[in-house]
Amino acid sequence: MKKLFFVLFLIPATVWCQYTAKSTMYANGKKIIVTNWVRGYVELVGGIRKEGEIQLKVVDSDTVEVRVKPNGGKKEKYLREEVDKFYGVVLISDVKNDYNKPFKNFHPGKIYFSTGEERVGKVAGMTRDAHEIDGSKIYGPAGVKFANERDEVAIYKAISSDVVYYIQTIDGSDNHYICVGRQYIQVGNPTGRFSYFQNPSPTHVRDGATHLVKSSIESVKEELAEEAAEAAAKKSIEESQKRGEDIGTSIGNATVAAMNASSMVNEALTPDPDGAIYFEEYYIVDNETGTRSVIYKKNVDEVLSELLEGCGVDDQISDVTNGIKDLTEVMVFLEENACD
């Protein structure tokens, strides 16, 4: 029998298949799950294909039975061995689409893949699932839902980086999002010479924010965590082997030790709740040259000088930046004074 885990991951990534549990029960020490019905098809051994709605019966992670209602007809049951393959899709009508926040609902739009492929359809931003919230600030959608011309819905998580950019048109206005780390960040001034978006993982440390050396926070936080994790894992395995424990137990103990060590380093470098360690930080992208600059409160002069080098406004920059209060004013100055 094929396990449900493998079935889900064998389904093509272009279609979002969501087998959610309709009922769960226990019998003779086994966990039995019956899923909700989803639209799709079943192909039986021998080549007969039945389209309609499908449902799975899963016992201890093994898919033991596939049920189908061909075109809304009577339910038919097939043992997993009788089924060559089955496929389920979710339509817009199957998902919630009346959120108070417009960006979470489907609107006309486009998605762009890391391969360069572009698809046109309907787009909805997806907020983080509850189990993904880790205490860090959420800057934008953690995923994007895309519906094709048949209203079949696919979902792409930002963390996978499959979809690197998307556009969602709401009330005639195009909203642009770029994939940065584990979320999509809205892009400001997307069609201008210079665009900008917030960096969810800033690097510039505020004065007096922590007793730790700034350079340590900026450059070695991740390295320290990885080194601590590696050392802890190695030590754990050695100790497990000395105790005569099997390799599975040794690896399990090492994994836990690595996670704990990494977590301790990160906690040591995390600021008190009273204040943020880092300045708010943005990327500015020159859409003609493709260059990207990091800008924050204390390097505005430097960034403007670099981006407008040779444009004859060097004398104006220091005077202008003294009066600039926010990034919008920086962007206006850039657009007005940019040269080829």
CSV table of C-alpha atoms in Angstrom, one decimal:
chain,number,residue,atom,x,y,z
A,1,MET,CA,0.0,0.0,0.0
A,2,LYS,CA,1.2,3.5,-0.7
A,3,LYS,CA,1.4,5.9,2.3
A,4,LEU,CA,-0.7,9.1,2.1
A,5,PHE,CA,2.5,11.0,2.8
A,6,PHE,CA,4.0,9.9,-0.5
A,7,VAL,CA,0.7,10.2,-2.4
A,8,LEU,CA,0.5,13.9,-1.5
A,9,PHE,CA,4.0,14.6,-2.6
A,10,LEU,CA,3.7,12.7,-5.9
A,11,ILE,CA,0.9,15.1,-7.0
A,12,PRO,CA,2.3,17.7,-9.4
A,13,ALA,CA,3.2,21.0,-7.7
A,14,THR,CA,1.2,23.0,-10.2
A,15,VAL,CA,-2.0,22.0,-8.5
A,16,TRP,CA,-2.8,22.4,-4.8
A,17,CYS,CA,-4.3,19.2,-3.5
A,18,GLN,CA,-5.7,19.4,0.0
A,19,TYR,CA,-7.0,16.2,1.6
A,20,THR,CA,-8.3,17.4,4.9
A,21,ALA,CA,-9.7,15.1,7.5
A,22,LYS,CA,-13.5,14.8,7.6
A,23,SER,CA,-13.5,12.2,10.5
A,24,THR,CA,-11.0,10.5,12.7
A,25,MET,CA,-11.5,7.5,14.8
A,26,TYR,CA,-9.5,4.7,16.5
A,27,ALA,CA,-10.2,1.0,16.3
A,28,ASN,CA,-8.0,-1.9,17.4
A,29,GLY,CA,-5.2,0.5,18.2
A,30,LYS,CA,-5.2,2.0,14.7
A,31,LYS,CA,-6.0,5.6,13.6
A,32,ILE,CA,-8.5,5.8,10.8
A,33,ILE,CA,-9.0,9.0,8.8
A,34,VAL,CA,-11.7,9.6,6.2
A,35,THR,CA,-10.9,12.8,4.2
A,36,ASN,CA,-13.3,15.4,2.8
A,37,TRP,CA,-14.4,15.1,-0.8
A,38,VAL,CA,-12.4,17.0,-3.4
A,39,ARG,CA,-12.8,17.4,-7.1
A,40,GLY,CA,-10.5,15.1,-9.2
A,41,TYR,CA,-10.4,11.8,-10.9
A,42,VAL,CA,-9.4,8.2,-10.4
A,43,GLU,CA,-7.7,5.9,-12.9
A,44,LEU,CA,-8.3,2.2,-12.2
A,45,VAL,CA,-5.8,-0.5,-13.0
A,46,GLY,CA,-6.7,-1.4,-16.6
A,47,GLY,CA,-7.1,2.3,-17.6
A,48,ILE,CA,-10.7,3.1,-16.7
A,49,ARG,CA,-10.9,6.7,-15.7
A,50,LYS,CA,-13.7,8.2,-13.5
A,51,GLU,CA,-14.0,11.9,-13.0
A,52,GLY,CA,-16.0,13.6,-10.2
A,53,GLU,CA,-15.2,13.9,-6.5
A,54,ILE,CA,-12.8,11.7,-4.6
A,55,GLN,CA,-12.3,10.7,-0.9
A,56,LEU,CA,-9.6,8.7,0.8
A,57,LYS,CA,-9.7,6.3,3.7
A,58,VAL,CA,-6.4,6.2,5.5
A,59,VAL,CA,-5.4,3.7,8.2
A,60,ASP,CA,-2.2,4.6,10.2
A,61,SER,CA,-0.9,6.7,7.3
A,62,ASP,CA,-1.7,4.0,4.7
A,63,THR,CA,-4.2,4.9,2.0
A,64,VAL,CA,-6.3,1.7,2.0
A,65,GLU,CA,-9.3,2.8,0.0
A,66,VAL,CA,-10.2,5.4,-2.7
A,67,ARG,CA,-13.8,6.5,-3.1
A,68,VAL,CA,-15.2,8.3,-6.1
A,69,LYS,CA,-18.6,9.9,-7.0
A,70,PRO,CA,-18.4,10.0,-10.8
A,71,ASN,CA,-19.9,13.3,-11.9
A,72,GLY,CA,-22.0,13.6,-8.8
A,73,GLY,CA,-23.3,10.0,-9.0
A,74,LYS,CA,-23.4,7.3,-6.4
A,75,LYS,CA,-20.3,6.6,-4.4
A,76,GLU,CA,-18.0,3.8,-5.5
A,77,LYS,CA,-15.3,2.3,-3.4
A,78,TYR,CA,-12.0,0.8,-4.6
A,79,LEU,CA,-9.2,-0.8,-2.7
A,80,ARG,CA,-5.9,1.0,-3.2
A,81,GLU,CA,-4.5,-2.0,-5.1
A,82,GLU,CA,-7.3,-1.5,-7.7
A,83,VAL,CA,-6.3,2.1,-8.3
A,84,ASP,CA,-3.5,3.1,-10.6
A,85,LYS,CA,-3.5,6.7,-9.7
A,86,PHE,CA,-5.8,9.4,-8.3
A,87,TYR,CA,-5.7,13.2,-8.4
A,88,GLY,CA,-7.5,15.9,-6.5
A,89,VAL,CA,-7.9,19.6,-7.2
A,90,VAL,CA,-9.3,22.5,-5.2
A,91,LEU,CA,-11.4,25.2,-7.0
A,92,ILE,CA,-11.9,28.8,-5.9
A,93,SER,CA,-15.4,27.8,-4.9
A,94,ASP,CA,-13.9,25.3,-2.4
A,95,VAL,CA,-11.9,27.9,-0.5
A,96,LYS,CA,-12.7,31.0,1.6
A,97,ASN,CA,-12.8,34.1,-0.6
A,98,ASP,CA,-14.6,36.8,1.4
A,99,TYR,CA,-11.9,38.1,3.8
A,100,ASN,CA,-12.1,41.6,5.2
A,101,LYS,CA,-8.6,42.3,3.9
A,102,PRO,CA,-8.8,42.5,0.1
A,103,PHE,CA,-5.3,41.1,-0.6
A,104,LYS,CA,-6.4,37.8,0.9
A,105,ASN,CA,-9.1,37.4,-1.8
A,106,PHE,CA,-8.7,36.4,-5.4
A,107,HIS,CA,-8.1,39.2,-7.9
A,108,PRO,CA,-6.7,39.3,-11.4
A,109,GLY,CA,-3.0,39.0,-11.4
A,110,LYS,CA,0.3,37.3,-12.5
A,111,ILE,CA,2.9,35.1,-10.9
A,112,TYR,CA,6.5,34.8,-11.9
A,113,PHE,CA,8.5,31.7,-11.2
A,114,SER,CA,12.3,31.4,-10.5
A,115,THR,CA,12.6,29.7,-13.9
A,116,GLY,CA,11.3,32.9,-15.6
A,117,GLU,CA,7.9,31.5,-16.4
A,118,GLU,CA,5.0,33.8,-16.1
A,119,ARG,CA,1.3,32.8,-15.6
A,120,VAL,CA,-1.8,35.0,-15.8
A,121,GLY,CA,-4.9,34.2,-13.7
A,122,LYS,CA,-6.3,35.1,-10.3
A,123,VAL,CA,-4.1,35.8,-7.3
A,124,ALA,CA,-4.7,35.9,-3.5
A,125,GLY,CA,-2.1,36.5,-0.7
A,126,MET,CA,-1.9,33.9,2.0
A,127,THR,CA,-1.2,34.8,5.6
A,128,ARG,CA,0.9,32.6,7.8
A,129,ASP,CA,-0.6,29.5,9.3
A,130,ALA,CA,-0.9,29.5,13.1
A,131,HIS,CA,1.9,27.0,13.5
A,132,GLU,CA,4.3,29.1,11.4
A,133,ILE,CA,4.2,32.1,13.7
A,134,ASP,CA,7.5,32.2,15.5
A,135,GLY,CA,7.4,35.5,17.3
A,136,SER,CA,9.1,37.4,14.5
A,137,LYS,CA,7.4,40.4,12.9
A,138,ILE,CA,5.3,39.5,9.8
A,139,TYR,CA,5.9,41.9,6.9
A,140,GLY,CA,3.7,40.3,4.3
A,141,PRO,CA,2.0,37.2,2.9
A,142,ALA,CA,3.7,33.9,3.6
A,143,GLY,CA,2.4,32.4,0.4
A,144,VAL,CA,0.4,33.1,-2.7
A,145,LYS,CA,-2.7,31.3,-4.1
A,146,PHE,CA,-3.1,31.2,-7.8
A,147,ALA,CA,-6.1,30.1,-9.8
A,148,ASN,CA,-5.8,29.3,-13.5
A,149,GLU,CA,-8.5,29.8,-16.3
A,150,ARG,CA,-10.3,26.7,-14.9
A,151,ASP,CA,-10.4,28.2,-11.4
A,152,GLU,CA,-8.1,25.4,-10.2
A,153,VAL,CA,-6.1,26.7,-7.2
A,154,ALA,CA,-2.4,26.1,-6.6
A,155,ILE,CA,-0.6,27.4,-3.5
A,156,TYR,CA,3.1,28.4,-3.3
A,157,LYS,CA,4.9,29.1,0.0
A,158,ALA,CA,7.4,32.0,0.0
A,159,ILE,CA,9.9,29.8,1.9
A,160,SER,CA,10.1,27.5,-1.2
A,161,SER,CA,11.0,30.5,-3.5
A,162,ASP,CA,9.2,28.9,-6.5
A,163,VAL,CA,7.2,32.0,-7.1
A,164,VAL,CA,9.7,34.9,-6.8
A,165,TYR,CA,7.3,37.8,-7.7
A,166,TYR,CA,3.6,38.4,-8.1
A,167,ILE,CA,1.2,41.1,-9.1
A,168,GLN,CA,-2.3,41.5,-7.8
A,169,THR,CA,-4.7,44.0,-9.3
A,170,ILE,CA,-7.3,45.4,-6.8
A,171,ASP,CA,-9.8,48.0,-7.9
A,172,GLY,CA,-7.6,48.8,-10.9
A,173,SER,CA,-4.4,49.3,-8.9
A,174,ASP,CA,-1.5,46.9,-9.4
A,175,ASN,CA,0.1,45.7,-6.2
A,176,HIS,CA,3.6,44.2,-6.6
A,177,TYR,CA,5.1,41.6,-4.2
A,178,ILE,CA,8.6,40.2,-4.1
A,179,CYS,CA,9.7,37.0,-2.3
A,180,VAL,CA,12.1,37.8,0.5
A,181,GLY,CA,13.0,34.9,2.8
A,182,ARG,CA,9.8,33.5,4.3
A,183,GLN,CA,7.4,36.1,3.1
A,184,TYR,CA,6.3,38.3,0.2
A,185,ILE,CA,7.1,42.0,0.7
A,186,GLN,CA,5.1,44.7,-1.1
A,187,VAL,CA,7.2,46.7,-3.6
A,188,GLY,CA,7.0,50.5,-3.7
A,189,ASN,CA,7.2,52.4,-6.9
A,190,PRO,CA,7.4,49.2,-8.9
A,191,THR,CA,7.2,50.8,-12.4
A,192,GLY,CA,9.6,53.7,-11.7
A,193,ARG,CA,13.3,54.0,-12.3
A,194,PHE,CA,13.9,53.1,-8.6
A,195,SER,CA,11.8,50.6,-6.6
A,196,TYR,CA,12.0,49.8,-2.9
A,197,PHE,CA,10.9,47.2,-0.4
A,198,GLN,CA,11.5,46.6,3.3
A,199,ASN,CA,14.2,44.1,4.4
A,200,PRO,CA,12.6,41.7,6.9
A,201,SER,CA,16.1,40.7,8.2
A,202,PRO,CA,17.9,44.1,8.7
A,203,THR,CA,21.6,44.2,9.5
A,204,HIS,CA,22.3,47.6,10.9
A,205,VAL,CA,22.4,47.7,14.7
A,206,ARG,CA,21.1,50.6,16.7
A,207,ASP,CA,23.5,52.4,19.1
A,208,GLY,CA,23.3,51.0,22.6
A,209,ALA,CA,20.8,48.3,21.6
A,210,THR,CA,22.8,45.5,23.2
A,211,HIS,CA,25.9,44.9,25.2
A,212,LEU,CA,27.2,42.5,22.5
A,213,VAL,CA,29.7,43.7,19.9
A,214,LYS,CA,27.8,45.0,16.8
A,215,SER,CA,30.0,43.2,14.4
A,216,SER,CA,29.2,39.9,16.1
A,217,ILE,CA,25.5,40.5,15.7
A,218,GLU,CA,25.7,41.6,12.1
A,219,SER,CA,28.1,39.0,10.7
A,220,VAL,CA,28.3,35.8,12.9
A,221,LYS,CA,24.9,35.2,14.4
A,222,GLU,CA,24.0,32.5,11.9
A,223,GLU,CA,27.5,31.1,11.9
A,224,LEU,CA,27.7,30.8,15.6
A,225,ALA,CA,24.3,29.0,15.7
A,226,GLU,CA,25.5,26.6,13.1
A,227,GLU,CA,28.8,25.9,14.8
A,228,ALA,CA,27.1,25.4,18.1
A,229,ALA,CA,24.6,23.0,16.6
A,230,GLU,CA,27.3,21.0,14.8
A,231,ALA,CA,29.5,20.8,18.0
A,232,ALA,CA,26.5,19.7,20.1
A,233,ALA,CA,25.4,17.1,17.6
A,234,LYS,CA,28.9,15.6,17.4
A,235,LYS,CA,29.3,15.5,21.2
A,236,SER,CA,25.9,13.9,21.5
A,237,ILE,CA,26.6,11.1,19.0
A,238,GLU,CA,29.9,10.4,20.7
A,239,GLU,CA,28.2,10.1,24.1
A,240,SER,CA,25.4,8.0,22.8
A,241,GLN,CA,27.9,5.5,21.2
A,242,LYS,CA,29.8,5.3,24.5
A,243,ARG,CA,26.5,4.3,26.1
A,244,GLY,CA,26.0,1.6,23.5
A,245,GLU,CA,22.8,3.2,22.0
A,246,ASP,CA,21.8,2.3,18.5
A,247,ILE,CA,22.4,4.7,15.6
A,248,GLY,CA,18.8,5.8,15.4
A,249,THR,CA,18.8,6.8,19.1
A,250,SER,CA,22.2,8.5,18.7
A,251,ILE,CA,21.0,10.6,15.7
A,252,GLY,CA,17.7,11.5,17.5
A,253,ASN,CA,19.6,12.7,20.5
A,254,ALA,CA,22.1,14.6,18.3
A,255,THR,CA,19.3,16.4,16.5
A,256,VAL,CA,17.7,17.6,19.7
A,257,ALA,CA,21.1,18.7,21.0
A,258,ALA,CA,21.8,20.6,17.8
A,259,MET,CA,18.4,22.4,17.9
A,260,ASN,CA,18.9,23.4,21.6
A,261,ALA,CA,22.4,24.7,21.0
A,262,SER,CA,21.3,26.7,18.0
A,263,SER,CA,18.4,28.1,19.9
A,264,MET,CA,20.6,29.2,22.8
A,265,VAL,CA,22.9,31.2,20.6
A,266,ASN,CA,19.9,32.9,18.9
A,267,GLU,CA,18.3,33.8,22.2
A,268,ALA,CA,21.6,35.3,23.4
A,269,LEU,CA,21.6,37.6,20.4
A,270,THR,CA,18.0,38.5,20.6
A,271,PRO,CA,17.2,42.0,22.1
A,272,ASP,CA,15.1,42.6,25.1
A,273,PRO,CA,11.4,43.2,24.3
A,274,ASP,CA,11.9,46.9,25.3
A,275,GLY,CA,13.5,47.9,22.1
A,276,ALA,CA,14.6,46.7,18.7
A,277,ILE,CA,18.3,46.0,18.0
A,278,TYR,CA,18.1,46.9,14.3
A,279,PHE,CA,17.3,50.0,12.3
A,280,GLU,CA,14.4,49.8,9.9
A,281,GLU,CA,16.0,48.9,6.6
A,282,TYR,CA,15.0,49.0,3.0
A,283,TYR,CA,16.3,47.8,-0.4
A,284,ILE,CA,16.4,50.3,-3.2
A,285,VAL,CA,16.6,48.8,-6.7
A,286,ASP,CA,17.7,50.6,-9.8
A,287,ASN,CA,15.5,49.1,-12.4
A,288,GLU,CA,17.8,50.2,-15.3
A,289,THR,CA,21.0,48.8,-13.9
A,290,GLY,CA,19.6,46.0,-11.7
A,291,THR,CA,21.7,47.1,-8.8
A,292,ARG,CA,20.4,46.9,-5.2
A,293,SER,CA,21.3,49.2,-2.4
A,294,VAL,CA,20.6,49.0,1.3
A,295,ILE,CA,19.3,52.2,2.9
A,296,TYR,CA,18.6,53.0,6.6
A,297,LYS,CA,18.5,56.1,8.7
A,298,LYS,CA,22.2,56.8,8.9
A,299,ASN,CA,23.4,56.1,5.3
A,300,VAL,CA,20.9,58.2,3.3
A,301,ASP,CA,23.6,60.6,2.0
A,302,GLU,CA,25.9,57.7,1.0
A,303,VAL,CA,23.2,55.8,-0.9
A,304,LEU,CA,21.9,58.9,-2.7
A,305,SER,CA,25.5,59.9,-3.7
A,306,GLU,CA,26.1,56.4,-5.1
A,307,LEU,CA,22.8,56.2,-7.0
A,308,LEU,CA,23.1,59.7,-8.4
A,309,GLU,CA,26.8,59.8,-9.1
A,310,GLY,CA,27.5,61.9,-12.2
A,311,CYS,CA,24.0,63.5,-12.2
A,312,GLY,CA,25.3,66.8,-11.0
A,313,VAL,CA,23.4,67.0,-7.7
A,314,ASP,CA,26.2,66.3,-5.3
A,315,ASP,CA,25.9,69.8,-3.7
A,316,GLN,CA,22.2,69.3,-3.1
A,317,ILE,CA,22.3,65.9,-1.5
A,318,SER,CA,23.5,66.9,2.0
A,319,ASP,CA,21.1,69.8,2.1
A,320,VAL,CA,18.2,67.7,1.0
A,321,THR,CA,18.8,64.8,3.3
A,322,ASN,CA,18.9,67.0,6.4
A,323,GLY,CA,15.2,67.8,5.7
A,324,ILE,CA,14.1,64.3,4.6
A,325,LYS,CA,11.7,62.7,7.1
A,326,ASP,CA,10.9,59.4,5.4
A,327,LEU,CA,11.7,57.0,2.6
A,328,THR,CA,9.0,58.4,0.3
A,329,GLU,CA,10.9,61.7,0.1
A,330,VAL,CA,14.1,59.9,-0.7
A,331,MET,CA,12.4,58.1,-3.6
A,332,VAL,CA,10.9,61.4,-5.0
A,333,PHE,CA,14.4,63.0,-4.9
A,334,LEU,CA,15.9,60.0,-6.7
A,335,GLU,CA,13.2,59.9,-9.4
A,336,GLU,CA,13.5,63.6,-10.0
A,337,ASN,CA,17.3,63.7,-10.3
A,338,ALA,CA,18.2,60.4,-11.8
A,339,CYS,CA,20.2,60.5,-15.1
A,340,ASP,CA,21.4,57.9,-17.6
